[in-house]
Coordinates of C-alpha atoms in Angstrom, one line a residue:
X1292 CA -183.6 10.9 20.2
X1293 CA -182.2 7.7 21.7
X1294 CA -178.0 8.2 21.1
X1295 CA -177.1 5.8 18.3
X1296 CA -180.7 5.0 17.6
X1297 CA -179.4 6.5 14.0
X1298 CA -176.7 3.7 13.9
X1299 CA -179.9 1.0 13.6
X1300 CA -181.1 2.5 10.6
X1301 CA -180.0 -0.2 8.2
X1302 CA -180.8 -3.0 10.5
X1303 CA -184.1 -1.3 10.6
X1304 CA -184.4 -1.3 7.2
X1305 CA -183.1 -4.8 6.6
X1306 CA -185.6 -6.1 9.4
X1307 CA -188.9 -4.2 8.2
X1308 CA -188.1 -5.8 4.7
X1309 CA -187.5 -9.5 5.8
X1310 CA -190.2 -9.5 8.3
X1311 CA -192.9 -7.9 5.9
X1312 CA -191.8 -10.7 3.2
X1313 CA -191.5 -13.4 5.7
X1314 CA -195.2 -12.7 6.5
X1315 CA -196.5 -12.4 3.5
X1316 CA -195.0 -15.5 2.4
X1317 CA -196.6 -17.5 5.7
X1318 CA -200.0 -16.0 5.2
X1319 CA -199.9 -17.2 1.3
X1320 CA -198.4 -20.5 2.7
X1321 CA -200.9 -21.4 5.4
X1322 CA -204.1 -20.5 3.1
X1323 CA -203.2 -23.2 0.6
X1324 CA -204.2 -25.6 4.0
X1325 CA -206.4 -23.0 5.4
X1326 CA -209.5 -25.1 6.1
X1327 CA -207.5 -27.9 7.5
X1328 CA -205.6 -25.7 9.7
X1329 CA -208.9 -23.9 11.2
X1330 CA -210.3 -27.1 12.2
X1331 CA -207.7 -27.4 14.8
X1332 CA -207.8 -24.1 17.3
X1333 CA -204.8 -24.4 18.7
X1334 CA -202.7 -24.7 15.1
X1335 CA -205.0 -21.8 14.2
X1336 CA -204.3 -19.7 17.5
X1337 CA -200.5 -20.3 17.1
X1338 CA -200.4 -19.3 13.3
X1339 CA -202.0 -16.1 14.5
X1340 CA -199.6 -15.3 17.1
X1341 CA -196.7 -16.6 14.6
X1342 CA -197.9 -13.6 12.2
X1343 CA -198.5 -11.2 15.1
X1344 CA -195.0 -11.6 16.1
X1345 CA -193.7 -11.1 12.5
X1346 CA -195.9 -7.9 12.4
X1347 CA -194.6 -6.7 15.7
X1348 CA -190.7 -7.0 14.4
X1349 CA -191.8 -4.8 11.4
X1350 CA -193.9 -2.3 13.5
X1351 CA -190.8 -2.3 16.2
X1352 CA -188.3 -1.5 13.4
X1353 CA -190.5 0.7 11.4
X1354 CA -190.7 2.6 14.8
X1355 CA -187.2 3.0 15.1
X1356 CA -186.9 4.5 11.3
X1357 CA -189.0 7.7 12.5
X1358 CA -186.7 10.5 12.4
X1359 CA -186.3 12.6 15.8
X1360 CA -188.0 9.9 17.8
X1361 CA -187.8 10.8 21.6
X1362 CA -186.8 8.0 23.9
X1363 CA -190.0 7.8 25.5
X1364 CA -192.2 7.8 22.5
X1365 CA -190.1 5.0 21.0
X1366 CA -190.4 3.3 24.2
X1367 CA -194.1 3.7 24.5
X1368 CA -194.8 2.8 20.9
X1369 CA -193.1 -0.4 21.3
X1370 CA -194.5 -1.2 24.5
X1371 CA -198.1 -1.1 22.9
X1372 CA -197.0 -2.8 19.8
X1373 CA -195.9 -5.7 22.1
X1374 CA -199.0 -5.7 24.2
X1375 CA -200.8 -5.9 20.8
X1376 CA -198.9 -8.9 19.5
X1377 CA -198.8 -10.3 23.5
X1378 CA -202.8 -10.7 22.9
X1379 CA -202.3 -13.1 20.4
X1380 CA -199.8 -15.3 22.3
X1381 CA -202.4 -15.4 25.3
X1382 CA -204.6 -16.7 22.7
X1383 CA -202.6 -19.4 21.4
X1384 CA -201.7 -20.4 24.9
X1385 CA -204.9 -20.9 26.0
X1386 CA -206.0 -22.8 23.1
X1387 CA -202.6 -24.6 23.2
X1388 CA -203.7 -26.0 26.6
X1389 CA -207.2 -26.4 26.1
X1390 CA -206.1 -29.1 24.0
X1391 CA -206.9 -32.3 24.8
X1392 CA -205.8 -34.4 21.5
X1393 CA -203.5 -36.8 22.8
X1394 CA -200.8 -35.9 20.6
X1395 CA -200.1 -32.6 21.8
X1396 CA -197.2 -32.6 23.9
X1397 CA -194.9 -29.9 25.3
X1398 CA -197.8 -27.3 25.7
X1399 CA -195.5 -25.3 28.1
X1400 CA -192.4 -25.0 26.3
X1401 CA -195.0 -24.2 22.8
X1402 CA -196.3 -21.2 25.1
X1403 CA -193.3 -20.1 26.5
X1404 CA -191.6 -19.9 23.1
X1405 CA -194.4 -17.6 21.7
X1406 CA -193.8 -15.1 24.4
X1407 CA -190.2 -14.8 24.1
X1408 CA -189.8 -12.2 21.4
X1409 CA -192.6 -10.1 23.3
X1410 CA -190.7 -10.3 26.5
X1411 CA -187.9 -9.3 24.5
X1412 CA -189.7 -6.2 23.3
X1413 CA -190.8 -5.4 26.5
X1414 CA -188.1 -5.3 28.1
X1415 CA -186.3 -3.0 25.5
X1416 CA -189.5 -0.8 25.2
X1417 CA -188.9 -0.4 29.1
X1418 CA -185.1 0.5 28.6
X1419 CA -185.4 2.8 25.8
X1420 CA -188.5 4.7 27.6
X1421 CA -185.6 5.5 30.1
X1422 CA -183.5 6.6 27.6
X1423 CA -180.9 4.0 27.7
X1424 CA -179.3 3.0 24.6
X1425 CA -178.9 -1.0 25.8
X1426 CA -182.8 -1.2 25.0
X1427 CA -181.7 -1.1 21.4
X1428 CA -180.2 -4.6 21.6
X1429 CA -183.3 -5.6 23.4
X1430 CA -185.3 -4.7 20.6
X1431 CA -183.0 -6.0 17.9
X1432 CA -183.0 -9.4 19.8
X1433 CA -186.9 -9.4 19.6
X1434 CA -186.9 -8.7 16.2
X1435 CA -184.5 -11.7 15.9
X1436 CA -186.5 -13.7 18.0
X1437 CA -189.8 -13.0 16.1
X1438 CA -188.5 -14.1 12.8
X1439 CA -187.4 -17.5 14.2
X1440 CA -190.5 -18.2 16.2
X1441 CA -192.2 -16.8 13.4
X1442 CA -190.7 -19.4 11.0
X1443 CA -191.1 -22.3 13.4
X1444 CA -194.5 -21.7 14.4
X1445 CA -195.4 -21.5 10.8
X1446 CA -193.7 -24.4 9.9
X1447 CA -194.8 -26.5 12.5
X1448 CA -198.5 -25.2 11.4
X1449 CA -198.0 -26.0 8.3
X1450 CA -196.7 -29.7 9.0
X1451 CA -199.0 -30.6 11.8
X1452 CA -202.0 -30.0 9.5
X1453 CA -200.6 -32.5 6.8
X1454 CA -200.3 -35.0 9.7

């Protein structure tokens, strides 16, 4: 086990509960206008990436609660989860840059914003794989960034669809 991982158990429990509730709320809120959301490929892809980031936070925090997890397995599992979420962000980035709507602005910023939690999780995965406890702070940053990006992307999708 990574030295000090047990000290993060309360954080991980809180993050699993918070992100699971938030992901559920995002899905329910978006389902209200899903017919309009799916008309815009970039909104659909960004919303999927936002939900994937929240799922990454759930999975990452859940993995942190597994007893007697070795540093290598903790990092490897985090890495796989981050790659899975990264797939959705890549698809969102492609959709953002394919959007030819003149109102679509700040394409690069929108794309980079979505990669922030994934990058933090990947960095945390690498650092924890080698057994360094500093990786846990990167994982925590990734979790918080996932919540922030999930909320912002969801809000944007829900507002944009009504314009």
